[in-house]
Amino acid sequence: AQTVTQSQPEMSVQEAETVTLSCTYDTSESNYYLFWYKQPPSRQMILVIRQEAYKQQNATENRFSVNFQKAAKSFSLKISDSQLGDTAMYFCAFMKRGYSTLTFGKGTMLLVSP
Amino acid sequence: DAMVIQNPRYQVTQFGKPVTLSCSQTLNHNVMYWYQQKSSQAPKLLFHYYDKDFNNEADTPDNFQSRRPNTSFCFLDIRSPGLGDAAMYLCATSTGVEQFFGPGTRLTVL
């Protein structure tokens, strides 16, 4: 079974600053996907970024980038130039390749303040 | 726009009174999921359909049932809601990797 651990229940950052959210996971699989999902208050969950385990290059989507360390089983999310609209719960999630179900971490609530 | 739609957005039911939540999608995805999410917690997968194949999570209570009459629609039936079933219920769809979530139905049990 897979486990996903997010050790930061809450984080705060000021607008325009950079913040890093941590995620570690445990698996015996070699082929898998990792995701960061964002759930703003009272709004639906959306995908922020995904990483295929076989790719060494870290995924990047505009202001969002990951630091994927496969050997260390670490998958952190860096948000640059934080905006008020980044305020949300962020969930790290794991999926075995060839399967269709996610294992979520407990989430990190990120508050961006002016 | 292609999307995942959940109705109603808010549902109030009485203890023990059956309730049905619905989900529809215009994405034509073959996989549909139902999650339960309680306050400040991660979504908990209840079950999912891979096309017509139903997959129940081992710890999903028997009180929860699901139907998928066609590709576009999926229903969550709670046969006898208890106070502990009050939660946000999320529907999601996928072609196998990225999941697309609906806005959720918030269920209140009185």
Coordinates of C-alpha atoms in Angstrom, one line a residue:
Chain A
A1 CA 0.0 0.0 0.0
Q2 CA 1.1 3.5 -0.7
T3 CA 1.1 6.3 1.9
V4 CA 1.5 10.1 1.3
T5 CA 2.6 12.4 4.1
Q6 CA 2.2 16.1 4.2
S7 CA 3.8 17.3 7.4
Q8 CA 2.7 21.0 7.3
P9 CA -1.0 21.3 8.2
E10 CA -0.9 25.1 7.6
M11 CA 1.5 27.6 6.0
S12 CA 1.4 31.3 5.6
V13 CA 3.1 33.5 3.0
Q14 CA 2.9 37.1 1.9
E15 CA 2.0 38.1 -1.6
A16 CA 4.8 38.0 -4.1
E17 CA 6.9 35.7 -1.9
T18 CA 7.9 32.1 -2.6
V19 CA 6.7 29.2 -0.6
T20 CA 7.5 25.5 -0.6
L21 CA 5.0 22.8 0.4
S22 CA 6.4 19.4 1.4
C23 CA 5.3 16.0 0.5
T24 CA 6.8 12.6 1.1
Y25 CA 5.5 9.2 0.0
D26 CA 6.2 5.6 0.5
T27 CA 5.8 3.0 -2.2
S28 CA 7.4 -0.1 -3.6
E29 CA 6.3 0.7 -7.1
S30 CA 8.7 2.1 -9.7
N31 CA 6.1 3.5 -12.2
Y32 CA 3.7 6.0 -10.8
Y33 CA 2.4 9.6 -11.0
L34 CA 2.5 12.3 -8.4
F35 CA 0.1 15.2 -8.3
W36 CA -0.5 18.4 -6.5
Y37 CA -4.2 19.4 -6.3
K38 CA -5.5 22.7 -5.1
Q39 CA -8.9 23.2 -3.4
P40 CA -9.7 26.8 -2.7
P41 CA -12.3 27.6 0.0
S42 CA -15.8 26.6 -1.2
R43 CA -14.5 25.9 -4.7
Q44 CA -13.8 22.8 -6.6
M45 CA -10.5 20.9 -6.6
I46 CA -8.3 21.4 -9.6
L47 CA -5.0 19.9 -10.7
V48 CA -2.0 22.2 -10.2
I49 CA 0.8 20.0 -11.5
R50 CA 1.7 16.4 -12.2
Q51 CA 5.0 14.4 -12.4
E52 CA 5.6 11.1 -14.0
A53 CA 8.1 9.1 -12.0
Y54 CA 10.1 8.0 -15.0
K55 CA 10.8 11.6 -15.9
Q56 CA 13.9 13.0 -14.2
Q57 CA 13.0 16.6 -15.2
N58 CA 11.0 18.4 -12.6
A59 CA 7.5 19.5 -13.9
T60 CA 6.8 23.2 -14.1
E61 CA 3.5 25.1 -14.7
N62 CA 4.0 28.8 -14.8
R63 CA 4.6 29.9 -11.1
F64 CA 4.3 26.3 -9.9
S65 CA 7.2 23.9 -9.9
V66 CA 8.1 20.7 -8.2
N67 CA 11.3 19.2 -6.7
F68 CA 10.9 15.5 -7.3
Q69 CA 13.5 13.4 -5.5
K70 CA 12.7 9.8 -6.5
A71 CA 15.3 8.1 -4.3
A72 CA 14.3 10.2 -1.3
K73 CA 10.6 9.7 -2.1
S74 CA 10.0 13.5 -1.8
F75 CA 7.8 15.7 -4.0
S76 CA 7.7 19.3 -2.9
L77 CA 5.7 22.1 -4.5
K78 CA 7.2 25.6 -5.0
I79 CA 4.9 28.5 -5.6
S80 CA 6.7 31.6 -6.8
D81 CA 5.3 35.1 -6.7
S82 CA 2.4 34.0 -4.5
Q83 CA -1.0 35.6 -5.2
L84 CA -4.0 36.0 -3.0
G85 CA -5.8 33.5 -5.3
D86 CA -3.3 30.8 -4.3
T87 CA -5.0 30.6 -0.9
A88 CA -6.3 27.1 -0.7
M89 CA -5.8 23.6 0.6
Y90 CA -3.1 21.8 -1.3
F91 CA -3.2 18.0 -1.5
C92 CA -0.3 15.9 -2.6
A93 CA -1.5 12.6 -4.3
F94 CA 0.0 9.4 -5.6
M95 CA -1.2 7.1 -8.4
K96 CA 0.2 3.8 -9.5
R97 CA 0.7 3.7 -13.3
G98 CA -2.0 1.6 -14.8
Y99 CA -4.4 2.2 -12.0
S100 CA -6.9 5.0 -11.7
T101 CA -7.2 5.7 -8.0
L102 CA -5.4 8.4 -6.0
T103 CA -3.9 8.2 -2.6
F104 CA -4.1 11.6 -1.0
G105 CA -2.0 13.2 1.7
K106 CA -3.9 15.1 4.5
G107 CA -3.4 18.4 2.9
T108 CA -1.6 21.7 3.7
M109 CA -3.7 24.9 4.1
L110 CA -1.9 27.8 2.5
L111 CA -2.9 31.3 3.4
V112 CA -1.5 34.1 1.2
S113 CA -1.8 37.5 2.9
P114 CA -1.4 41.0 1.4
Chain B
D1 CA -17.4 24.1 -21.5
A2 CA -16.8 20.5 -20.7
M3 CA -17.4 19.9 -17.1
V4 CA -18.5 17.8 -14.1
I5 CA -21.8 18.8 -12.6
Q6 CA -23.2 17.9 -9.3
N7 CA -26.8 18.3 -8.2
P8 CA -27.9 19.5 -5.8
R9 CA -25.1 21.7 -4.4
Y10 CA -26.6 21.5 -0.9
Q11 CA -28.8 18.7 0.4
V12 CA -30.5 18.5 3.7
T13 CA -32.0 15.2 4.8
Q14 CA -33.3 13.7 8.0
F15 CA -31.6 11.0 10.0
G16 CA -32.5 7.7 8.3
K17 CA -34.2 9.2 5.3
P18 CA -32.8 7.9 2.0
V19 CA -31.0 10.5 -0.2
T20 CA -29.6 10.4 -3.7
L21 CA -26.9 12.7 -5.0
S22 CA -26.2 13.0 -8.7
C23 CA -23.3 13.7 -10.9
S24 CA -23.1 14.3 -14.7
Q25 CA -20.2 14.9 -17.0
T26 CA -19.8 16.3 -20.5
L27 CA -16.2 15.1 -20.7
N28 CA -17.0 11.6 -21.9
H29 CA -14.6 10.1 -19.5
N30 CA -14.8 6.4 -18.8
V31 CA -13.9 6.5 -15.1
M32 CA -16.2 8.1 -12.5
Y33 CA -15.5 8.4 -8.8
W34 CA -17.4 9.3 -5.6
Y35 CA -15.5 10.7 -2.7
Q36 CA -16.5 11.7 0.8
Q37 CA -14.7 14.7 2.2
K38 CA -15.1 15.9 5.8
S39 CA -14.0 19.3 7.0
S40 CA -10.3 20.0 6.6
Q41 CA -9.6 16.4 5.6
A42 CA -8.5 14.7 2.4
P43 CA -11.2 13.2 0.1
K44 CA -11.9 9.6 0.9
L45 CA -12.7 7.4 -2.1
L46 CA -16.0 5.5 -1.7
F47 CA -16.1 3.7 -5.1
H48 CA -15.4 4.2 -8.7
Y49 CA -16.6 2.9 -12.1
Y50 CA -14.3 2.0 -14.8
D51 CA -16.8 2.1 -17.7
K52 CA -19.6 -0.2 -16.2
D53 CA -17.3 -2.0 -13.9
F54 CA -18.0 -1.1 -10.3
N55 CA -15.2 -1.0 -7.8
N56 CA -16.1 -0.6 -4.1
E57 CA -13.5 0.4 -1.5
A58 CA -13.1 -2.2 1.2
D59 CA -14.0 0.3 4.0
T60 CA -17.0 1.9 2.3
P61 CA -20.1 1.3 4.5
D62 CA -22.9 -0.8 3.0
N63 CA -25.1 2.2 3.6
F64 CA -23.6 3.7 0.5
Q65 CA -24.6 2.5 -3.0
S66 CA -24.0 3.7 -6.5
R67 CA -25.5 3.5 -9.9
R68 CA -24.1 4.4 -13.3
P69 CA -26.8 4.1 -15.9
N70 CA -24.7 5.5 -18.7
T71 CA -21.4 7.2 -19.4
S72 CA -22.6 10.6 -18.5
F73 CA -24.4 10.0 -15.2
C74 CA -23.5 8.5 -11.8
F75 CA -25.6 8.5 -8.6
L76 CA -24.7 8.1 -5.0
D77 CA -27.5 6.6 -2.8
I78 CA -27.3 6.8 0.9
R79 CA -29.9 4.4 2.2
S80 CA -30.1 5.4 5.8
P81 CA -28.0 8.5 6.5
G82 CA -26.6 8.9 9.9
L83 CA -25.2 12.0 11.5
G84 CA -21.7 10.8 10.7
D85 CA -22.5 10.9 7.0
A86 CA -22.7 14.7 7.0
A87 CA -20.0 15.7 4.6
M88 CA -19.1 17.1 1.2
Y89 CA -19.5 14.5 -1.5
L90 CA -17.3 15.0 -4.5
C91 CA -17.7 13.4 -7.9
A92 CA -14.7 13.2 -10.2
T93 CA -14.0 11.8 -13.7
S94 CA -10.9 10.6 -15.5
T95 CA -9.6 8.9 -18.5
G96 CA -7.1 7.2 -16.2
V97 CA -4.6 9.8 -14.9
E98 CA -5.7 13.3 -14.2
Q99 CA -9.0 13.5 -12.3
F100 CA -11.5 16.3 -12.9
F101 CA -13.6 17.2 -9.9
G102 CA -17.1 18.6 -9.6
P103 CA -18.0 21.3 -7.2
G104 CA -19.4 18.9 -4.6
T105 CA -22.7 18.4 -2.8
R106 CA -22.7 19.4 0.9
L107 CA -24.9 17.0 2.8
T108 CA -26.5 18.0 6.1
V109 CA -28.2 15.3 8.2
L110 CA -30.7 16.5 10.8

